[in-house]
Short mmCIF file of C-alpha atoms in Angstrom, two decimals:
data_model
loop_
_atom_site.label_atom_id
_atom_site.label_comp_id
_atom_site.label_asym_id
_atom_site.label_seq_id
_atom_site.Cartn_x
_atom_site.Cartn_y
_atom_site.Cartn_z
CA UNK A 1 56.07 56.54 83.44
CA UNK A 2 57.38 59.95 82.76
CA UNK A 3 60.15 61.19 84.56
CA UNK A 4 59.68 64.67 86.44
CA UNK A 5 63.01 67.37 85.62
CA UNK A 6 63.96 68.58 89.10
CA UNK A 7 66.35 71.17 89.93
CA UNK A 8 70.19 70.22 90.73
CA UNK A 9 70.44 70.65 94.07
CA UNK A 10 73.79 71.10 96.28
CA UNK A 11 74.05 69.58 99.81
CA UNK A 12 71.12 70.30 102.36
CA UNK A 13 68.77 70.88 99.52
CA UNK A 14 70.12 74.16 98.68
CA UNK A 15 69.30 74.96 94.89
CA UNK A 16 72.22 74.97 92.65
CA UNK A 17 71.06 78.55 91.31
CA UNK A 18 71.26 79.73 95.01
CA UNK A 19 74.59 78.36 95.80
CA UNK A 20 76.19 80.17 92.63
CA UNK A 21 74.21 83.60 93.67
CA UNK A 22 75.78 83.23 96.91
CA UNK A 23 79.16 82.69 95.53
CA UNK A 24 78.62 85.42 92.46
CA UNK A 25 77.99 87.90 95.81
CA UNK A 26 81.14 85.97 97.56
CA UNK A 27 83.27 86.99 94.47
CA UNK A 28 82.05 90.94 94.76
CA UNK A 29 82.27 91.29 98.00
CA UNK A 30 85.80 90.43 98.00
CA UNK A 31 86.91 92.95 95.36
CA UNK A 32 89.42 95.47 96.98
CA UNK A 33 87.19 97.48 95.67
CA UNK A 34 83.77 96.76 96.51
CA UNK A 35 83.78 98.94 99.35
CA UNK A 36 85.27 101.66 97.43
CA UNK A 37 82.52 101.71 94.98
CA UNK A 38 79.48 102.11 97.32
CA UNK A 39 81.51 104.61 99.01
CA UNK A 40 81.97 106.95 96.07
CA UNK A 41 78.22 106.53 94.99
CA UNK A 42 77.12 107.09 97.77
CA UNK A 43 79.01 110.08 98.82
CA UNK A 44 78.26 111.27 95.04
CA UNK A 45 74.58 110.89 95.85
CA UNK A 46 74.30 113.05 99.16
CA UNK A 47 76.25 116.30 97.61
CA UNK A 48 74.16 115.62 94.40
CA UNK A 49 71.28 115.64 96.74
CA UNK A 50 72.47 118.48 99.73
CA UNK A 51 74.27 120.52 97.19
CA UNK A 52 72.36 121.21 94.55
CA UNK A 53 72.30 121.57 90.61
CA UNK A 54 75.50 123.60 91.35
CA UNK A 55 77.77 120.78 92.14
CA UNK A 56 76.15 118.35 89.49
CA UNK A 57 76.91 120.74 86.93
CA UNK A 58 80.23 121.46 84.48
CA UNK A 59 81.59 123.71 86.24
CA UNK A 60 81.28 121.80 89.71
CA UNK A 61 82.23 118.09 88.00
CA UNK A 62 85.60 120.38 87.07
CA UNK A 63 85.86 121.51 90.58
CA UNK A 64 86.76 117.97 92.17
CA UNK A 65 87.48 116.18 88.77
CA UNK A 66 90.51 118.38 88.51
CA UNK A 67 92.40 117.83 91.94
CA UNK A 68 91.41 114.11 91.82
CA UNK A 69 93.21 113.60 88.85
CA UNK A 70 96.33 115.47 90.47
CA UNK A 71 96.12 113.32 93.60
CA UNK A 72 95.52 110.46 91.79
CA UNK A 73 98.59 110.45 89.62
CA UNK A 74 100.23 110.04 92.88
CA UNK A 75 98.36 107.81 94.62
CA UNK A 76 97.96 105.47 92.24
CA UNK A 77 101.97 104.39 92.44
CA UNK A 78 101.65 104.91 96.66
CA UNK A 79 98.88 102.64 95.84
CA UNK A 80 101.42 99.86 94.54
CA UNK A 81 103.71 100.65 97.20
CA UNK A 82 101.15 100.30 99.94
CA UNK A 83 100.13 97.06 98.41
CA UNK A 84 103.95 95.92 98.52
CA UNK A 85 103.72 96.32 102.60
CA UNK A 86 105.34 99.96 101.70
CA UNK A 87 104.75 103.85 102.73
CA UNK A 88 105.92 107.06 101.17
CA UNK A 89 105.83 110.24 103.16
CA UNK A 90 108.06 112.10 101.11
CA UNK A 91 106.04 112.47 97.89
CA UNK A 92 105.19 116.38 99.15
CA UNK A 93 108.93 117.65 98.98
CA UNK A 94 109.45 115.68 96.02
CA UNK A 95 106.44 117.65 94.34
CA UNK A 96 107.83 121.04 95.76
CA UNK A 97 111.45 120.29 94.39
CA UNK A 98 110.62 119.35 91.47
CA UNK A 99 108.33 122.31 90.68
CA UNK A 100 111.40 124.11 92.23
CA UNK A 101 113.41 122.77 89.48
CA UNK A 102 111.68 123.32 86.70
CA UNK A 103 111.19 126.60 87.82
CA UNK A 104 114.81 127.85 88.09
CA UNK A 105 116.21 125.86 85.26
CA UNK A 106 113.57 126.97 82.24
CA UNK A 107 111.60 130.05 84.18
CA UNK A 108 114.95 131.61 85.99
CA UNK A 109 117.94 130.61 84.41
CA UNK A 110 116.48 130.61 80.70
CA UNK A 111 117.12 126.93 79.53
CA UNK A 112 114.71 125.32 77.78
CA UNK A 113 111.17 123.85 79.15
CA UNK A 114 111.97 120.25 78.34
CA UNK A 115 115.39 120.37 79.75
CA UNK A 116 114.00 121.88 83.04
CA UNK A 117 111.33 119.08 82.59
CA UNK A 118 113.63 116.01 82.36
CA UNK A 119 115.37 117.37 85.01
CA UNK A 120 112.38 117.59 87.59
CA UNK A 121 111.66 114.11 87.08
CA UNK A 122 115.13 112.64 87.06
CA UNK A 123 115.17 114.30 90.49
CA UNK A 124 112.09 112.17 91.12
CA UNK A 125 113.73 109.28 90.17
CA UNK A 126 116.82 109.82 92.34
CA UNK A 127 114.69 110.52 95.87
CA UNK A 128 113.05 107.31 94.78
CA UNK A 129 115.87 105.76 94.12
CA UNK A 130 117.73 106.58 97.30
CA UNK A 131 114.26 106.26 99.42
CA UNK A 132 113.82 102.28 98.20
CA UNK A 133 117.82 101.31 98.59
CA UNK A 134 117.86 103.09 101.89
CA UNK A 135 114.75 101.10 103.33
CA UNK A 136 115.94 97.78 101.43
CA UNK A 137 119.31 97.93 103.13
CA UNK A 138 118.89 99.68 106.47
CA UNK A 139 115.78 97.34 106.70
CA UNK A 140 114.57 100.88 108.62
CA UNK A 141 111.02 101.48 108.26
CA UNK A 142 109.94 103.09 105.50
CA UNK A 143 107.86 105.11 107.65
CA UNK A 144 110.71 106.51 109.27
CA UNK A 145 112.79 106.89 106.33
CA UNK A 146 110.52 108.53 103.89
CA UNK A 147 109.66 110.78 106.57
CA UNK A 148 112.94 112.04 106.95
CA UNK A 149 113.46 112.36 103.43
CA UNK A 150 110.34 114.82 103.29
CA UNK A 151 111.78 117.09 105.84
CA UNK A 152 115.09 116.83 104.55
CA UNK A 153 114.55 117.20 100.94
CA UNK A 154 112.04 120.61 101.92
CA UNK A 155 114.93 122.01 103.73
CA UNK A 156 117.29 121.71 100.85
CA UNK A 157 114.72 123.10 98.63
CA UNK A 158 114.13 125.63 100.52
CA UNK A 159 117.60 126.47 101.38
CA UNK A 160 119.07 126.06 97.56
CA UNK A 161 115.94 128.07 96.16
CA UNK A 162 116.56 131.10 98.27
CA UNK A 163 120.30 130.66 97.71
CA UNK A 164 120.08 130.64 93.76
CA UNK A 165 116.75 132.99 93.47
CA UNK A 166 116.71 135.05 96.80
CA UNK A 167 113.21 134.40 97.07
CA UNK A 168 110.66 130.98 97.45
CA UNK A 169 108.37 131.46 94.79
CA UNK A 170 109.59 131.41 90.84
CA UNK A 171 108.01 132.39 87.73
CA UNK A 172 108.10 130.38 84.76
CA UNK A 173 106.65 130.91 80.84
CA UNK A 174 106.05 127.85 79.76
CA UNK A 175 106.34 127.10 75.72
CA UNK A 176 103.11 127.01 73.74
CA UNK A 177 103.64 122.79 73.58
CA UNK A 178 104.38 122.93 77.14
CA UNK A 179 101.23 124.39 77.99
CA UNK A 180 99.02 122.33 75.42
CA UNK A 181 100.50 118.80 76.95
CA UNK A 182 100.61 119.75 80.71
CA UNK A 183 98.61 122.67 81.93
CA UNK A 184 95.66 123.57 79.56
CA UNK A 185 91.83 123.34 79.68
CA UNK A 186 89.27 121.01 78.15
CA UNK A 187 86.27 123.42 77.63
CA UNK A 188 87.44 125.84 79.91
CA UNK A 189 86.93 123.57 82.73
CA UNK A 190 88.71 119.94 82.84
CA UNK A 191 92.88 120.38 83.53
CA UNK A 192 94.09 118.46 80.69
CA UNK A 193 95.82 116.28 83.88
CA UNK A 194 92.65 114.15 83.67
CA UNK A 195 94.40 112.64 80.43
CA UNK A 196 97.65 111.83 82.25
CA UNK A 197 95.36 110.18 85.30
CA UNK A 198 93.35 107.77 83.14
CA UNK A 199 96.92 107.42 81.21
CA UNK A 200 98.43 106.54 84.42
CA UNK A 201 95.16 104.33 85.16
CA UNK A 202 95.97 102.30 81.98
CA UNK A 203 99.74 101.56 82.76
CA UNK A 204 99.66 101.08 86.81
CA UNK A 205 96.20 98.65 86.18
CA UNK A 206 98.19 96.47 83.89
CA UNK A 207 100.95 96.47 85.75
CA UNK A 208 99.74 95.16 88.63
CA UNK A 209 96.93 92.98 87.03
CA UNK A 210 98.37 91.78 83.88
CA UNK A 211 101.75 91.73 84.57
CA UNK A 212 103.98 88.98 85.98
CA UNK A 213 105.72 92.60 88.37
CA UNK A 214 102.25 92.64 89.54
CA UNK A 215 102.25 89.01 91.36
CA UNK A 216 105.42 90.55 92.27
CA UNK A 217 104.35 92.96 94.12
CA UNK A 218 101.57 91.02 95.93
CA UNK A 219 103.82 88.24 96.99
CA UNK A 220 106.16 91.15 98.58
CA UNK A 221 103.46 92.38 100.35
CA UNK A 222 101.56 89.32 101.84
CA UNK A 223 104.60 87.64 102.72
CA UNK A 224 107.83 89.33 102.28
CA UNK A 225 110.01 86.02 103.46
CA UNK A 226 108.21 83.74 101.12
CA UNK A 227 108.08 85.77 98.20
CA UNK A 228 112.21 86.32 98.69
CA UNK A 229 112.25 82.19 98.74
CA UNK A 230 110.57 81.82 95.54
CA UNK A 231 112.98 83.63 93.89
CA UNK A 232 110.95 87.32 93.47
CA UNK A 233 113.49 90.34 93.98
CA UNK A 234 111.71 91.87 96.38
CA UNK A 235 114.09 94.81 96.84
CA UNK A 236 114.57 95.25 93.20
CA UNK A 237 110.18 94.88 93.49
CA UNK A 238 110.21 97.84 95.93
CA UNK A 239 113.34 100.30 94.55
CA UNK A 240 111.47 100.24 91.71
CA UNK A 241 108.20 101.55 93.43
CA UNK A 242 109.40 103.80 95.35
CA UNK A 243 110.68 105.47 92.27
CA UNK A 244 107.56 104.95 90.73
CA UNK A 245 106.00 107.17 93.72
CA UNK A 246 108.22 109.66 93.39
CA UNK A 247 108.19 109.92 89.93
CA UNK A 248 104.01 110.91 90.31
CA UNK A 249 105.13 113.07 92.60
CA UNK A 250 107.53 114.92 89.96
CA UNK A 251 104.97 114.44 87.25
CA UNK A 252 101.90 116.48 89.34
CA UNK A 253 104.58 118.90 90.73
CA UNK A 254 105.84 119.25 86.30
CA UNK A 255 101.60 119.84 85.74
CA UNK A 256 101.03 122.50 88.45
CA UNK A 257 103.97 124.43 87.91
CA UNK A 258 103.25 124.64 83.94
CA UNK A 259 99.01 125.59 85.18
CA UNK A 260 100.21 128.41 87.50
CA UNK A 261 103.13 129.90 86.01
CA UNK A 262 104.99 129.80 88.76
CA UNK A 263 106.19 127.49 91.42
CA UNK A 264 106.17 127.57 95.30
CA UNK A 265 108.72 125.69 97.45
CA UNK A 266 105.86 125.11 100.25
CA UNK A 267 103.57 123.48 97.40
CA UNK A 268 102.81 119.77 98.13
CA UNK A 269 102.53 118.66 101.51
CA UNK A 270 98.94 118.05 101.41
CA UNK A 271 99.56 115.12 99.02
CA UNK A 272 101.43 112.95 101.81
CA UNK A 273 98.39 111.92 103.64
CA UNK A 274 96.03 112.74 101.09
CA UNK A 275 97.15 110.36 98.85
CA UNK A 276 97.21 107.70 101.32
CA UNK A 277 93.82 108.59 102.46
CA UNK A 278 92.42 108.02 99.52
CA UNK A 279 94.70 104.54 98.63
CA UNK A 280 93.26 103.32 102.16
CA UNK A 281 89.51 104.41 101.32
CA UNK A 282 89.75 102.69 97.62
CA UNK A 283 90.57 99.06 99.71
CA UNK A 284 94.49 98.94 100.22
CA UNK A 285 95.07 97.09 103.37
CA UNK A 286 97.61 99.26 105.35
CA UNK A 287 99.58 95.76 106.20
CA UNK A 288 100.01 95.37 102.22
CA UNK A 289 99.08 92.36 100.18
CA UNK A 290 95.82 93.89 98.96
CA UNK A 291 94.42 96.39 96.78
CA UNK A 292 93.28 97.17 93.19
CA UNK A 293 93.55 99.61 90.52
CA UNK A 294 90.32 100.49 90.01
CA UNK A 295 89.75 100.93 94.07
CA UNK A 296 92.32 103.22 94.24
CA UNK A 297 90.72 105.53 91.85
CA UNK A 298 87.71 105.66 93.17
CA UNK A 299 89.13 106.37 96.64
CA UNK A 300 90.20 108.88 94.94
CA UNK A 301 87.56 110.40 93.48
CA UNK A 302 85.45 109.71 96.92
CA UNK A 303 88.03 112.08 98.38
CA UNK A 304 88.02 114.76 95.87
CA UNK A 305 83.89 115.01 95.92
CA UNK A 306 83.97 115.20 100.02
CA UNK A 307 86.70 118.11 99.85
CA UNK A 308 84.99 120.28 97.16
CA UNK A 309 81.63 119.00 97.85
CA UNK A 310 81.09 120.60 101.61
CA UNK A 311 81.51 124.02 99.66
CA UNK A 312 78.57 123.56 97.59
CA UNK A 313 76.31 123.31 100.45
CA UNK A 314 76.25 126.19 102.20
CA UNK A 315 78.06 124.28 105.50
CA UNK A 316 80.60 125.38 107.53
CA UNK A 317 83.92 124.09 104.83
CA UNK A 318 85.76 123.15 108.29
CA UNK A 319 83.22 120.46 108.46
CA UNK A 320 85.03 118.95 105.67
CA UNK A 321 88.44 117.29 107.59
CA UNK A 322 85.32 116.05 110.38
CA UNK A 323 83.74 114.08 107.23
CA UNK A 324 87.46 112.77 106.11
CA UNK A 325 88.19 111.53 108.87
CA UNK A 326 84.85 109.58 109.25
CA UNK A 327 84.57 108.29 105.67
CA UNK A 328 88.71 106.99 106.25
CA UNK A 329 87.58 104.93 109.39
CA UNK A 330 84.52 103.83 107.67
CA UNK A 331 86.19 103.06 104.61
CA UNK A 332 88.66 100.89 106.88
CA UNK A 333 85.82 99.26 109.09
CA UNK A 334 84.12 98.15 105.28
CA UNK A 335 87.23 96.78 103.55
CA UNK A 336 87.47 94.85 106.76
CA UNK A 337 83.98 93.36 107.03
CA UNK A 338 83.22 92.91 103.37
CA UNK A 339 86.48 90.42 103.48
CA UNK A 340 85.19 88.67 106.95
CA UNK A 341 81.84 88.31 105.25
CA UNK A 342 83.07 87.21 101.49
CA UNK A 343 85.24 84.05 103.38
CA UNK A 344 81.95 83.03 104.96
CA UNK A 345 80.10 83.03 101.55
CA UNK A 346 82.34 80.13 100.11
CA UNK A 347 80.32 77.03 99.36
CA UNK A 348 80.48 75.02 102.75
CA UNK A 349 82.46 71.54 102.35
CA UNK A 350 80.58 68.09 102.85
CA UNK A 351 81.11 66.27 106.04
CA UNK A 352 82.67 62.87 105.73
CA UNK A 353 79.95 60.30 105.57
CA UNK A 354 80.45 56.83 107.94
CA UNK A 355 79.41 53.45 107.44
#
């Protein structure tokens, strides 16, 4: 008597092929960046839609590509930070200070652009420095401290620059190589920045995915005491990325100081909460513990379309902080319920069977 093939079957009956679909959608849906991703194609798809061929075009791709790529080279390393159970409020002074810097030292003293450039980023690296060994010792907030540091560090930018130059902005002629690797165009539209982002993609993603710093900086931010039992130095872990933040910072400040010629020592501020914005919107859990690479940037990008976006379609641009501020508590209310729902996905145990 032949023998019928039937289909494996888990418990209750439930096909075998089900069961995996389920936990194939489980294993999605608890990406960091899951929510990230529908956000960005679907924000993509309503100003490709509402704005036009305008916005769809070169010329419009350029007009959000570009300051995404500057806001992302910062908050991809807030990104890390945030995931470490970190913030970094000062990363708008240390963009104005060290466009500052490189504007006095190569555009009004004379020296050289790649002194004035090594310069502006050691000064990154210091802030950073002092930000992480302040907030690993005081055990202060870093909140509170990297707050402090951004109105301190603008004040003494602001104080030294009209001290030394008499005025706050600085003009600077950058070298022909200068220009080339840091502020020049790709067609005439795309800010050669777009190179350092994905650059920046490339080394922060393995980092914190490949690299044993990465589980590093995971552990410090899901549980800070356990991670310090097991041996992880977690203040070493966060020094180290709040140095990394600043050193973004320094990098974008280096980029749009060599673009405009000049430098301004109000630049920046709009990075601080930008840059978190769009870390929280690509999946980072504000408590830490959480995040990806890849959601990061496209929080990023979901940012950058909504603020250039509203001007391609005809609406009143004030309307743009209104649809911020919805798409971050959105973004937050997603990353939330896409976790709740990926735990109840998990294949469901057996009971214990009695005799």
């Amino acid at each position: 008597m032949a023998v019928q093939a039937t289909r494996p079957t888990s418990e209750k009956g439930v096909s075998a092929p089900r069961v995996n679909q389920r936990q194939s959608l489980s294993s999605i849906m608890r990406r960091p960046e899951a929510g990230a991703l529908i956000a960005t194609v679907s924000i993509y798809i309503f100003f490709a839609v509402f704005a036009g061929g305008a916005f769809t075009a070169t010329k419009g791709t350029a007009t959000w590509l570009n300051p995404a790529a500057e806001l992302g080279i910062i908050a991809l390393p807030v990104g890390l930070l945030m995931i470490a159970g970190e913030l970094d409020l000062s990363v708008g002074s240390v963009l104005a200070a060290s466009s500052m810097t490189l504007a006095i030292v190569s555009g009004y003293w004379g020296n050289p652009i790649i002194v004035g450039i090594l310069i502006a980023l050691g000064l990154g690296l210091v802030v950073g420095f002092i930000n992480g060994l302040i907030v690993t010792r005081s055990k202060v907030p870093s909140f509170v401290v990297t707050l402090a540091t951004n109105f301190a560090l603008s004040g003494l930018a602001l104080w030294l620059t009209r001290a030394l130059t008499g005025s706050t902005s600085v003009e600077i002629a950058p070298e022909s190589w200068a220009k080339t690797v840091f502020g020049s165009y790709v067609n005439g539209d795309f800010e050669v920045a777009i190179f350092w982002w994905i650059g920046v993609i490339v080394v922060v993603g393995w980092i914190l995915h490949v690299s044993r710093f990465g589980n590093w900086i995971f552990a410090v931010g899901g549980d800070l005491q356990s991670a310090r039992a097991t041996g992880i130095p977690t203040d070493r872990v966060k020094i180290g990325l709040f140095m990394a933040s600043a050193f973004g910072a320094s990098l974008v400040g280096i980029i749009q100081t060599i673009i405009y010629n000049s430098a301004q020592v109000a630049n920046g501020q709009a990075f601080v909460f930008n840059s978190i914005i769009a870390v929280v919107i690509g999946g980072v859990l504000l408590t830490g513990g959480y995040g990806s690479v890849v959601g990061v940037m496209l929080g990023t990008l979901t940012f950058a379309i909504v603020g250039q976006g509203i001007y391609y379609t005809g609406w009143n641009p004030d309307l743009a902080n209104l649809f911020l501020g919805v798409l971050l508590l959105i973004a937050v209310m997603m990353n939330n319920t896409f976790r709740r729902m990926a735990l109840s996905y998990g294949p469901r145990k057996k009971k214990a069977s009695t005799s």
